[in-house]
Coordinates of C-alpha atoms in Angstrom, one line a residue:
Chain A
M1 CA 70.2 72.9 95.6
I2 CA 73.3 74.7 93.4
K3 CA 73.2 74.4 90.3
G4 CA 74.4 76.3 87.2
F5 CA 77.5 78.8 87.7
G6 CA 79.0 81.2 90.7
L7 CA 81.7 83.0 91.5
G8 CA 84.1 83.5 94.8
L9 CA 82.6 86.4 96.7
R10 CA 85.5 88.7 97.6
T11 CA 84.9 92.1 99.3
E12 CA 86.0 94.4 96.5
H13 CA 82.3 93.5 95.4
Y14 CA 80.5 93.4 98.5
A15 CA 78.5 96.9 97.6
D16 CA 77.7 95.2 94.0
F17 CA 76.0 92.3 95.6
V18 CA 73.9 94.5 98.1
D19 CA 73.3 97.4 95.6
R20 CA 72.7 95.8 92.2
K21 CA 72.1 91.7 92.8
P22 CA 73.7 91.0 89.7
P23 CA 71.8 87.4 88.5
L24 CA 74.1 84.8 89.8
D25 CA 73.2 81.2 90.5
W26 CA 75.3 80.9 93.8
L27 CA 78.4 82.4 95.6
E28 CA 81.5 80.9 97.3
I29 CA 82.7 81.9 100.4
I30 CA 86.0 81.4 101.7
S31 CA 85.3 80.3 105.3
E32 CA 87.8 81.9 107.4
N33 CA 87.3 85.1 105.8
Y34 CA 84.0 84.9 108.0
L35 CA 85.2 83.1 110.8
V36 CA 85.9 86.0 113.0
P37 CA 83.6 87.5 116.1
G38 CA 81.7 90.1 114.0
G39 CA 81.6 93.4 112.7
K40 CA 81.6 94.1 108.8
P41 CA 82.5 90.8 106.9
L42 CA 79.5 88.9 109.3
H43 CA 77.5 92.0 108.3
F44 CA 77.9 91.9 104.4
L45 CA 77.7 87.9 104.5
D46 CA 74.1 88.0 106.1
R47 CA 73.0 90.9 103.5
I48 CA 74.4 88.9 100.4
R49 CA 73.6 85.7 101.8
A50 CA 70.0 86.4 101.5
D51 CA 69.8 86.7 98.1
Y52 CA 72.2 84.3 96.7
P53 CA 73.1 80.3 97.7
M54 CA 76.4 80.1 99.1
V55 CA 79.0 76.9 99.4
M56 CA 81.5 77.2 101.7
H57 CA 85.1 76.7 100.8
G58 CA 88.1 76.4 103.8
V59 CA 91.8 77.0 103.6
S60 CA 92.7 75.8 107.3
L61 CA 91.3 72.2 107.5
S62 CA 95.0 70.8 106.9
I63 CA 93.1 67.1 106.3
G64 CA 96.3 66.0 105.7
S65 CA 98.7 67.2 108.6
V66 CA 99.8 64.7 111.2
D67 CA 98.9 66.9 113.6
P68 CA 95.8 66.3 115.5
L69 CA 92.3 67.8 113.8
D70 CA 91.9 71.4 115.3
F71 CA 88.6 70.8 116.9
N72 CA 88.2 74.6 118.0
Y73 CA 88.6 75.4 113.8
L74 CA 86.0 72.4 113.5
R75 CA 83.6 73.8 116.1
D76 CA 83.7 77.4 114.4
L77 CA 83.4 76.4 110.7
K78 CA 80.2 74.4 112.1
R79 CA 78.7 77.3 113.6
L80 CA 79.3 79.5 110.6
A81 CA 77.4 76.5 108.3
E82 CA 74.8 76.8 110.8
R83 CA 74.6 80.7 110.0
V84 CA 75.2 80.3 105.8
E85 CA 73.2 77.0 105.7
P86 CA 75.4 76.3 102.5
G87 CA 75.1 73.9 99.8
W88 CA 78.1 72.1 100.7
I89 CA 81.4 72.8 102.2
S90 CA 85.1 72.3 100.8
D91 CA 88.3 72.3 101.4
H92 CA 91.9 71.0 100.4
L93 CA 93.5 68.0 99.8
C94 CA 96.9 68.9 101.7
W95 CA 98.8 69.7 104.5
T96 CA 99.1 73.4 105.8
G97 CA 101.6 72.6 108.5
V98 CA 102.6 70.7 111.3
D99 CA 103.7 70.5 115.2
H100 CA 101.3 73.4 115.5
T101 CA 102.6 75.8 113.0
H102 CA 100.4 77.1 110.7
L103 CA 102.7 78.1 106.9
H104 CA 99.0 78.9 105.2
D105 CA 100.0 77.4 102.2
L106 CA 98.2 73.9 100.3
L107 CA 101.2 71.7 100.5
P108 CA 101.7 68.3 98.8
L109 CA 101.2 65.0 100.2
P110 CA 103.1 61.4 99.2
Y111 CA 100.8 59.7 97.7
T112 CA 101.4 56.5 99.6
E113 CA 99.1 53.8 101.1
E114 CA 100.0 55.5 104.6
T115 CA 98.4 58.8 103.5
L116 CA 95.5 57.1 102.2
R117 CA 94.8 55.5 105.4
H118 CA 95.5 58.6 107.5
L119 CA 93.3 60.7 105.4
T120 CA 90.5 57.8 105.0
E121 CA 90.2 58.0 108.8
R122 CA 90.3 61.9 109.1
I123 CA 87.9 62.7 106.5
S124 CA 85.3 60.2 108.3
R125 CA 85.8 62.2 111.6
V126 CA 85.5 65.5 110.2
Q127 CA 82.3 64.2 108.2
E128 CA 80.9 62.7 111.3
F129 CA 81.5 66.1 113.3
L130 CA 80.3 68.4 110.7
G131 CA 77.0 66.0 109.8
R132 CA 77.5 66.2 106.2
R133 CA 80.0 65.0 103.4
I134 CA 82.9 67.2 102.6
L135 CA 84.5 67.9 98.9
L136 CA 87.8 67.6 99.0
E137 CA 89.8 69.9 96.1
N138 CA 92.9 68.5 94.0
V139 CA 95.7 71.4 94.7
S140 CA 98.2 72.7 92.1
S141 CA 101.5 71.2 93.0
Y142 CA 105.2 71.9 91.8
V143 CA 107.0 69.2 93.5
V144 CA 106.0 65.7 94.1
C145 CA 107.4 63.4 96.6
A146 CA 110.1 61.0 95.4
H147 CA 108.5 58.0 97.3
D148 CA 104.9 58.2 95.6
E149 CA 103.5 55.3 95.3
M150 CA 100.6 56.0 92.9
N151 CA 99.9 59.0 90.7
E152 CA 97.8 61.9 91.7
W153 CA 94.2 60.7 90.2
T154 CA 94.5 57.0 91.5
F155 CA 94.9 58.5 94.6
L156 CA 92.3 61.0 94.6
S157 CA 89.7 58.6 93.3
E158 CA 90.8 55.7 96.0
L159 CA 90.3 58.3 98.5
A160 CA 86.6 59.5 97.6
A161 CA 85.9 55.5 97.2
R162 CA 87.5 55.0 101.0
A163 CA 86.6 58.2 102.8
D164 CA 83.4 58.2 101.1
C165 CA 83.7 61.8 100.4
W166 CA 83.0 64.3 97.5
L167 CA 85.2 65.9 94.9
L168 CA 85.5 69.4 94.2
L169 CA 87.7 69.2 90.8
D170 CA 90.1 72.3 90.4
V171 CA 90.1 71.8 86.4
N172 CA 92.9 74.4 86.4
N173 CA 95.0 72.7 89.3
V174 CA 94.9 69.7 87.2
Y175 CA 96.3 71.6 84.1
V176 CA 99.0 73.3 86.4
S177 CA 100.0 70.1 87.9
A178 CA 99.9 68.3 84.4
R179 CA 102.3 71.1 82.9
N180 CA 104.9 71.0 86.0
H181 CA 104.8 67.3 86.3
G182 CA 104.6 66.5 82.5
F183 CA 101.2 64.1 82.5
N184 CA 98.2 64.0 80.6
P185 CA 95.6 66.1 82.3
R186 CA 93.2 64.5 80.2
E187 CA 94.5 61.2 81.9
Y188 CA 93.7 62.3 84.9
I189 CA 90.0 63.5 84.0
D190 CA 88.9 60.2 82.6
A191 CA 90.3 58.6 86.2
M192 CA 87.5 60.8 88.1
P193 CA 84.6 59.5 89.6
G194 CA 81.9 61.1 88.1
R195 CA 79.3 60.7 90.5
R196 CA 81.6 62.2 93.4
V197 CA 82.7 65.4 91.4
R198 CA 80.1 68.0 92.6
Q199 CA 81.9 71.1 92.2
I200 CA 84.4 72.3 89.4
H201 CA 86.9 75.3 90.0
L202 CA 88.0 77.4 87.4
A203 CA 90.8 79.9 87.6
G204 CA 93.9 81.6 85.8
H205 CA 97.4 81.2 85.9
Q206 CA 101.2 82.4 84.9
D207 CA 103.3 80.5 82.7
Q208 CA 106.7 81.0 83.6
G209 CA 108.2 78.3 81.1
D210 CA 109.7 76.1 83.3
L211 CA 106.6 75.9 85.9
V212 CA 103.7 76.8 85.7
I213 CA 101.9 79.0 88.8
D214 CA 98.6 78.7 90.2
T215 CA 98.1 82.4 91.0
H216 CA 94.2 83.2 90.7
D217 CA 95.5 86.7 88.9
H218 CA 94.6 86.5 85.2
P219 CA 91.3 85.0 83.4
I220 CA 91.1 81.4 82.4
R221 CA 93.2 80.5 79.6
D222 CA 92.2 78.9 76.9
E223 CA 94.1 75.6 77.4
V224 CA 92.0 75.5 80.6
F225 CA 88.9 76.0 79.1
D226 CA 89.5 73.4 76.2
L227 CA 90.3 70.8 79.3
Y228 CA 86.9 72.4 81.1
A229 CA 85.2 71.4 78.2
Y230 CA 86.6 67.9 78.0
T231 CA 85.8 67.2 81.5
L232 CA 82.2 68.0 81.1
Q233 CA 82.0 65.7 78.3
K234 CA 83.2 63.1 80.1
L235 CA 81.6 63.8 83.4
G236 CA 78.2 66.0 82.9
P237 CA 77.1 69.5 83.6
I238 CA 78.5 70.5 87.1
P239 CA 78.2 73.1 89.4
T240 CA 81.4 75.3 88.1
M241 CA 82.7 78.7 89.0
I242 CA 85.8 80.9 88.9
E243 CA 88.0 81.8 91.6
R244 CA 89.9 85.1 91.0
D245 CA 92.0 86.0 94.3
D246 CA 94.5 88.9 93.0
H247 CA 93.9 91.6 90.4
I248 CA 90.3 91.3 91.0
P249 CA 88.7 93.0 88.2
P250 CA 85.1 94.6 88.4
L251 CA 82.4 92.6 88.8
E252 CA 81.3 92.9 85.4
Q253 CA 84.4 91.8 84.1
L254 CA 84.3 88.4 85.8
L255 CA 80.5 88.1 84.9
A256 CA 81.1 88.2 81.6
E257 CA 84.2 85.7 82.1
L258 CA 81.5 83.6 83.8
E259 CA 79.2 83.7 80.6
Q260 CA 82.0 82.3 78.8
V261 CA 82.3 79.4 81.1
R262 CA 78.1 78.7 80.5
R263 CA 78.5 79.0 76.8
T264 CA 82.0 76.6 76.9
A265 CA 79.7 73.9 79.3
A266 CA 76.7 74.4 77.2
L267 CA 78.6 73.2 74.0
A268 CA 80.2 70.5 76.0
T269 CA 77.4 69.0 77.6
G270 CA 74.5 69.8 74.3
Q271 CA 72.8 71.2 77.4
P272 CA 71.8 74.9 78.0
G273 CA 73.7 76.1 80.7
E274 CA 71.6 77.2 83.7
M275 CA 72.1 80.6 85.0
A276 CA 69.9 82.6 87.0
V277 CA 67.8 85.2 85.5
A278 CA 67.5 88.4 87.0
Chain B
M1 CA 109.1 54.9 101.4
I2 CA 108.8 57.8 103.7
P3 CA 106.6 58.0 106.8
L4 CA 103.9 61.1 105.8
A5 CA 105.2 62.9 109.8
D6 CA 108.9 62.9 108.2
W7 CA 107.8 64.3 104.8
Q8 CA 105.9 67.4 106.7
R9 CA 108.9 68.0 109.1
Q10 CA 111.0 68.0 106.4
F11 CA 109.1 70.0 104.0
Q12 CA 108.2 72.7 106.8
Q13 CA 111.9 72.8 108.4
G14 CA 112.7 73.5 104.4
L15 CA 110.2 76.2 104.2
L16 CA 110.9 78.1 107.2
H17 CA 115.1 77.7 107.1
Q18 CA 114.8 77.3 103.0
R19 CA 116.4 74.0 102.6
V20 CA 115.5 71.6 99.7
P21 CA 113.9 68.5 101.8
A22 CA 115.7 65.4 100.4
A23 CA 112.5 63.7 99.5
V24 CA 111.6 66.3 96.9
A25 CA 111.9 64.9 93.4
G26 CA 113.1 67.0 90.5
T27 CA 113.5 66.4 87.1
A28 CA 116.5 67.0 84.6
T29 CA 114.3 70.0 83.2
V30 CA 113.5 71.4 86.5
P31 CA 115.7 70.9 89.4
S32 CA 114.2 70.4 92.8
G33 CA 115.5 73.5 94.0
R34 CA 113.8 75.9 91.4
R35 CA 110.6 73.7 92.5
F36 CA 111.0 74.3 96.1
D37 CA 111.7 78.0 95.6
I38 CA 107.9 78.4 94.6
Y39 CA 107.2 76.9 97.9
T40 CA 109.6 79.4 100.2
S41 CA 109.0 82.5 98.0
A42 CA 105.1 81.7 98.5
Y43 CA 105.5 81.2 102.0
R44 CA 107.3 84.5 102.5
L45 CA 105.0 86.5 100.1
R46 CA 101.8 85.8 101.5
L47 CA 102.7 86.2 105.2
T48 CA 104.4 89.4 104.3
E49 CA 101.3 90.7 102.8
A50 CA 98.9 89.3 105.6
L51 CA 101.3 91.6 107.7
E52 CA 100.8 94.4 105.8
A53 CA 97.5 93.9 105.4
N54 CA 96.7 94.3 109.1
Y55 CA 99.6 97.1 109.3
P56 CA 99.0 99.5 106.5
V57 CA 100.2 102.6 107.6
L58 CA 103.3 100.9 109.2
H59 CA 104.2 99.5 106.3
Q60 CA 103.5 102.9 104.5
A61 CA 105.9 104.5 106.9
L62 CA 108.6 102.4 106.8
G63 CA 108.7 101.5 103.1
D64 CA 108.5 97.8 101.3
E65 CA 112.2 97.2 101.7
Q66 CA 112.3 98.1 105.4
F67 CA 108.7 96.6 106.3
T68 CA 109.6 93.1 104.2
Q69 CA 113.0 92.8 106.4
L70 CA 110.7 93.6 109.6
A71 CA 108.2 91.0 108.1
V72 CA 110.8 88.3 107.4
A73 CA 112.4 89.0 111.2
Y74 CA 109.4 88.4 112.8
L75 CA 108.1 85.8 110.4
Q76 CA 111.5 83.8 111.8
A77 CA 110.6 84.5 115.3
H78 CA 107.0 84.2 115.4
P79 CA 105.7 81.7 112.6
S80 CA 102.2 81.5 112.4
S81 CA 100.2 79.8 115.3
H82 CA 96.6 80.6 113.7
A83 CA 94.8 78.6 111.7
N84 CA 93.2 82.0 110.6
I85 CA 95.9 84.0 108.6
R86 CA 94.2 87.0 110.1
W87 CA 95.6 86.6 113.3
F88 CA 99.2 87.0 111.8
G89 CA 101.0 89.9 113.7
D90 CA 99.6 89.4 117.1
R91 CA 102.9 89.7 118.4
L92 CA 104.4 91.9 116.5
D93 CA 104.2 94.6 119.6
D94 CA 106.1 92.3 121.8
F95 CA 108.7 91.3 118.9
V96 CA 109.4 94.8 117.9
R97 CA 109.9 96.1 121.9
D98 CA 112.8 93.1 122.2
Q99 CA 114.3 94.0 118.9
G100 CA 114.1 97.8 118.8
A101 CA 116.8 97.9 116.2
L102 CA 114.5 96.9 113.6
L103 CA 112.4 100.6 113.7
P104 CA 113.8 103.7 112.6
H105 CA 112.0 105.3 115.3
P106 CA 110.5 104.3 118.8
A107 CA 107.1 105.9 117.8
L108 CA 106.7 103.0 115.3
A109 CA 106.3 100.8 117.9
D110 CA 103.0 102.8 119.0
L111 CA 101.9 102.6 115.7
I112 CA 101.7 98.9 115.9
R113 CA 100.0 99.3 119.1
L114 CA 97.4 101.4 117.6
E115 CA 97.1 99.4 114.0
W116 CA 96.6 96.5 115.8
A117 CA 93.9 97.5 118.1
L118 CA 92.2 98.4 114.8
C119 CA 92.7 95.4 113.6
C120 CA 90.6 93.6 116.6
A121 CA 88.0 96.4 116.6
F122 CA 87.0 96.0 112.8
D123 CA 85.4 92.3 113.4
A124 CA 85.1 92.4 117.2
S125 CA 81.9 90.5 118.7
D126 CA 78.7 92.4 117.8
R127 CA 76.6 94.0 120.2
E128 CA 73.1 95.7 120.9
I129 CA 74.1 99.4 121.7
L130 CA 72.9 101.2 124.7
Q131 CA 70.4 104.2 123.7
G132 CA 70.1 107.4 125.6
T133 CA 66.4 106.0 125.9
Q134 CA 66.9 103.8 127.8
L135 CA 69.2 105.0 130.5
G136 CA 66.1 107.8 130.7
Q137 CA 63.7 105.1 132.0
I138 CA 66.1 104.3 134.5
P139 CA 64.8 105.9 138.0
A140 CA 67.5 108.3 139.7
E141 CA 67.8 106.1 143.0
H142 CA 69.4 103.7 141.1
W143 CA 72.2 105.6 139.5
P144 CA 74.8 105.3 141.9
A145 CA 74.6 101.6 141.6
L146 CA 74.3 101.4 137.4
V147 CA 77.6 99.6 135.7
F148 CA 78.3 99.9 132.1
D149 CA 79.5 97.3 129.6
L150 CA 82.0 98.4 127.2
H151 CA 81.4 97.4 123.4
P152 CA 83.8 94.4 122.7
S153 CA 85.3 96.5 120.3
V154 CA 86.6 98.9 122.5
H155 CA 90.4 99.1 123.2
L156 CA 91.9 102.1 125.7
I157 CA 95.9 102.0 124.7
A158 CA 98.3 103.7 126.4
L159 CA 100.7 105.4 123.9
E160 CA 104.0 107.4 124.2
W161 CA 103.9 109.1 121.3
S162 CA 101.8 111.2 119.2
V163 CA 101.1 108.5 116.6
E164 CA 97.7 110.0 115.2
T165 CA 99.1 112.1 113.4
L166 CA 101.2 109.7 111.7
W167 CA 98.2 107.7 111.3
N168 CA 96.2 110.4 109.8
A169 CA 98.6 111.8 107.7
A170 CA 99.2 108.5 106.1
K171 CA 95.5 107.8 105.3
A172 CA 95.4 111.4 103.8
A173 CA 98.5 110.4 101.4
D174 CA 100.1 113.5 102.9
D175 CA 103.7 113.1 102.8
G176 CA 105.1 116.0 104.3
Q177 CA 103.7 114.8 107.6
E178 CA 105.1 115.7 111.0
A179 CA 107.2 113.5 113.0
P180 CA 105.3 112.0 116.1
T181 CA 106.5 114.0 119.2
H182 CA 106.7 112.5 122.7
D183 CA 103.2 112.9 124.4
P184 CA 102.3 109.8 126.7
H185 CA 98.4 109.4 126.7
Y186 CA 95.6 107.5 126.3
T187 CA 93.9 106.8 122.8
L188 CA 90.8 105.0 122.2
V189 CA 89.8 102.3 119.4
W190 CA 86.7 101.3 119.0
R191 CA 83.9 100.4 116.1
Q192 CA 80.9 102.8 115.6
Q193 CA 78.4 100.8 113.5
L194 CA 80.6 99.2 110.7
G195 CA 83.6 101.8 110.7
T196 CA 86.7 101.8 112.8
R197 CA 87.4 105.1 114.9
F198 CA 90.1 106.4 117.1
R199 CA 90.7 109.3 119.8
S200 CA 93.2 110.3 122.0
L201 CA 91.6 111.0 125.2
E202 CA 92.0 113.9 128.0
R203 CA 93.8 112.8 131.0
G204 CA 90.4 112.9 132.9
E205 CA 88.4 111.0 130.6
A206 CA 90.7 108.1 129.9
M207 CA 90.6 107.7 133.8
L208 CA 86.9 107.6 133.9
L209 CA 86.8 105.5 131.2
L210 CA 89.6 103.1 132.7
E211 CA 87.3 103.1 135.5
L212 CA 84.3 102.0 134.0
S213 CA 85.8 99.5 132.1
Q214 CA 86.5 97.6 135.0
A215 CA 82.7 97.3 136.4
A216 CA 83.0 100.3 138.5
C217 CA 79.3 102.1 139.5
F218 CA 78.4 105.6 138.5
A219 CA 78.8 106.4 142.1
R220 CA 82.5 105.5 141.8
I221 CA 82.6 107.5 138.6
C222 CA 81.5 110.7 140.0
E223 CA 83.9 110.6 142.9
L224 CA 86.6 110.0 140.3
A225 CA 85.1 112.8 138.6
A226 CA 85.7 114.9 141.6
S227 CA 89.0 114.5 141.7
I228 CA 89.7 115.6 138.2
A229 CA 87.2 118.7 138.0
S230 CA 86.1 119.5 141.6
D231 CA 83.7 122.3 140.7
D232 CA 81.3 120.3 138.7
A233 CA 82.3 116.5 139.0
T234 CA 78.2 115.4 137.9
T235 CA 78.5 117.4 135.1
L236 CA 81.8 116.1 133.7
A237 CA 80.8 112.4 134.5
V238 CA 77.3 113.0 132.7
S239 CA 78.8 114.7 130.0
L240 CA 81.4 112.3 129.2
L241 CA 78.8 109.5 129.6
Q242 CA 76.5 111.3 126.6
R243 CA 79.5 111.6 124.5
W244 CA 80.2 107.5 125.1
L245 CA 76.5 106.8 124.2
Q246 CA 77.1 109.3 121.2
D247 CA 80.3 107.1 120.2
Q248 CA 78.1 103.9 120.8
L249 CA 80.7 102.8 123.3
L250 CA 78.3 101.4 125.6
T251 CA 76.0 98.0 125.4
E252 CA 74.5 97.7 128.5
C253 CA 74.0 99.0 131.9
R254 CA 72.8 96.9 135.2
L255 CA 72.8 97.7 138.9
L256 CA 75.9 96.5 141.0
P257 CA 74.7 93.6 143.4
E258 CA 74.7 95.1 146.7

C-alpha cells in the first residue's frame, strides 16, 4: 500500500538508491523509460524496486485522442506492471497526437459533453484491459478552447464519477493553470471529489509574468506550498511526491525538499506525516 | 461548438506549421498567439532535445545552431511516429542520405549510423551469455554442425569513414581531433554487461561474423577462414570465437538440423 511521500526516480539518482538506499516511502517511475527491451534501465529498475514500493506514471496513453487506443502500448504497459507490481498506474488527462503522429506533449482538451463521453468510454476500456482503475492527472495549460462548455474542475470531477477512475491531482498544475486563465485555484480544489484523489504531484514552475510555465526545473514555490496545504485541509492526507525533470539536483536536496513537504502536510492535516525510517 | 476531432487536427496542424488554431481563445492581456507559442516552442525544443539524447556526438560535431537546423528539418519531414520518444530519430540516417546538403561532411552520415546502433544496443533485450565452459563440454564431433546466436545488442555496420576517431575524440573532449578519413570498413557495436561498446573490424573478422550472424555452422566458418588465412584457418576461426566469447557477443549454440 502506497502511503506518505515519494520522489520521481531519475537516472541521475540510480547509484544513490542502489548504494545508499535513502529512506523514502515510495518512488514514481516514468513508465515509458522502462518500456524498452532490456539493458541498463530495466537492470536498475529491478534493483531499486527490490528496496522501494513504486507507482507507474505514463505520458503516452493519449487517453483523449480521437485515434484508436494503442493496444500495443497498453500490452507493454501491462507487462511492465506485472514486473513492477506498482501501487497504481497513472497518466494524464490530455491527448498527445492524432492521425498516428506523436507530439510528445500533454495537450489540452475542450471541456465539452462530447469529450466527456469520449473519455469515459476509453477510460473504461483501458481499465478493463489493465484490470485495475487508473489515475488521471490534470495537466497545466496555456490555452483554452473557445467552445468549452464547462470549467476544468467541473469536467474533471464529472469525468471521475462517470468513468469510475481515480485522480492524480497536480497542485502545481492547478496553480499554473489558475494563473494562466485567471481562475481561483481554491475553487478548483474545493470541487475535487476527495475519495477519488489518490496521489498528489508537486513541482516547480517558471513565472514569465504574463504566463506561468510548468517546467519542473525549480524547487516548489511558496504559492504552491500554500495551495498544497489548503488541498490537504480539504481532502485529508494523500500520498504526495515531487516531480523534478530538469536541472536535477543531488538527491539530498530533493530529500530535504520532500521533508519540507512532509512538514507542510503534517501542519495542514494535524497528523504527523508518514515518512519511511532508515 | 467544435467537434473533438476538429480541435485536435487543427491544434496539431497549428503545432506542425506554427499557425494559431481559430478555436484557441486568447484574453485581453495574453493573446492567443502568445499562448499557443508556448506549445509550438516546447514541441520543437522537446523533440530537438530527444534527438540530441540519441545523437550526442553528432550534436557536438555540428554545434547547437547546425544541429538545431538539422533537427527542425528532420522533425518537419518525419514527425514522431512512436508513442515512446526514445525512438525519435530512427530515420535520421535515411533522411540525411536524401538531404546530403544538411551535413557539412559526408562522414557525419556514418556517425549517425554508429550513434543509432549504440542507442539500440543500449537497451536491446537481455540474454544469458554463452560461456567458454559450456562450449568445452561439446563433443568434438558436434563442432562442425554448431551454429551460434548473437546477443540482440550486436550490430555490424558498414561504414565508409573512420568516424570512430570522431566519436572517441568527442567523448574525450578533445577539440583537436583529426577529420575522419575515407576508410570503408565494418564496425561492431554491442553491449557488454550494461555498457555499450564498439570496435572496428579487420575484413576477415567482419566476414566471419557476418556469416555467423546468418546462422552458418562452424564448418562453414572454418571454410571461410581458409579463404582468408589459408595457412591456419582453424587457428583464425578458434581465436576469433574466443574473442567473441570474451566480448560476450554469443548467447547460445546449437546443432544445425541435418
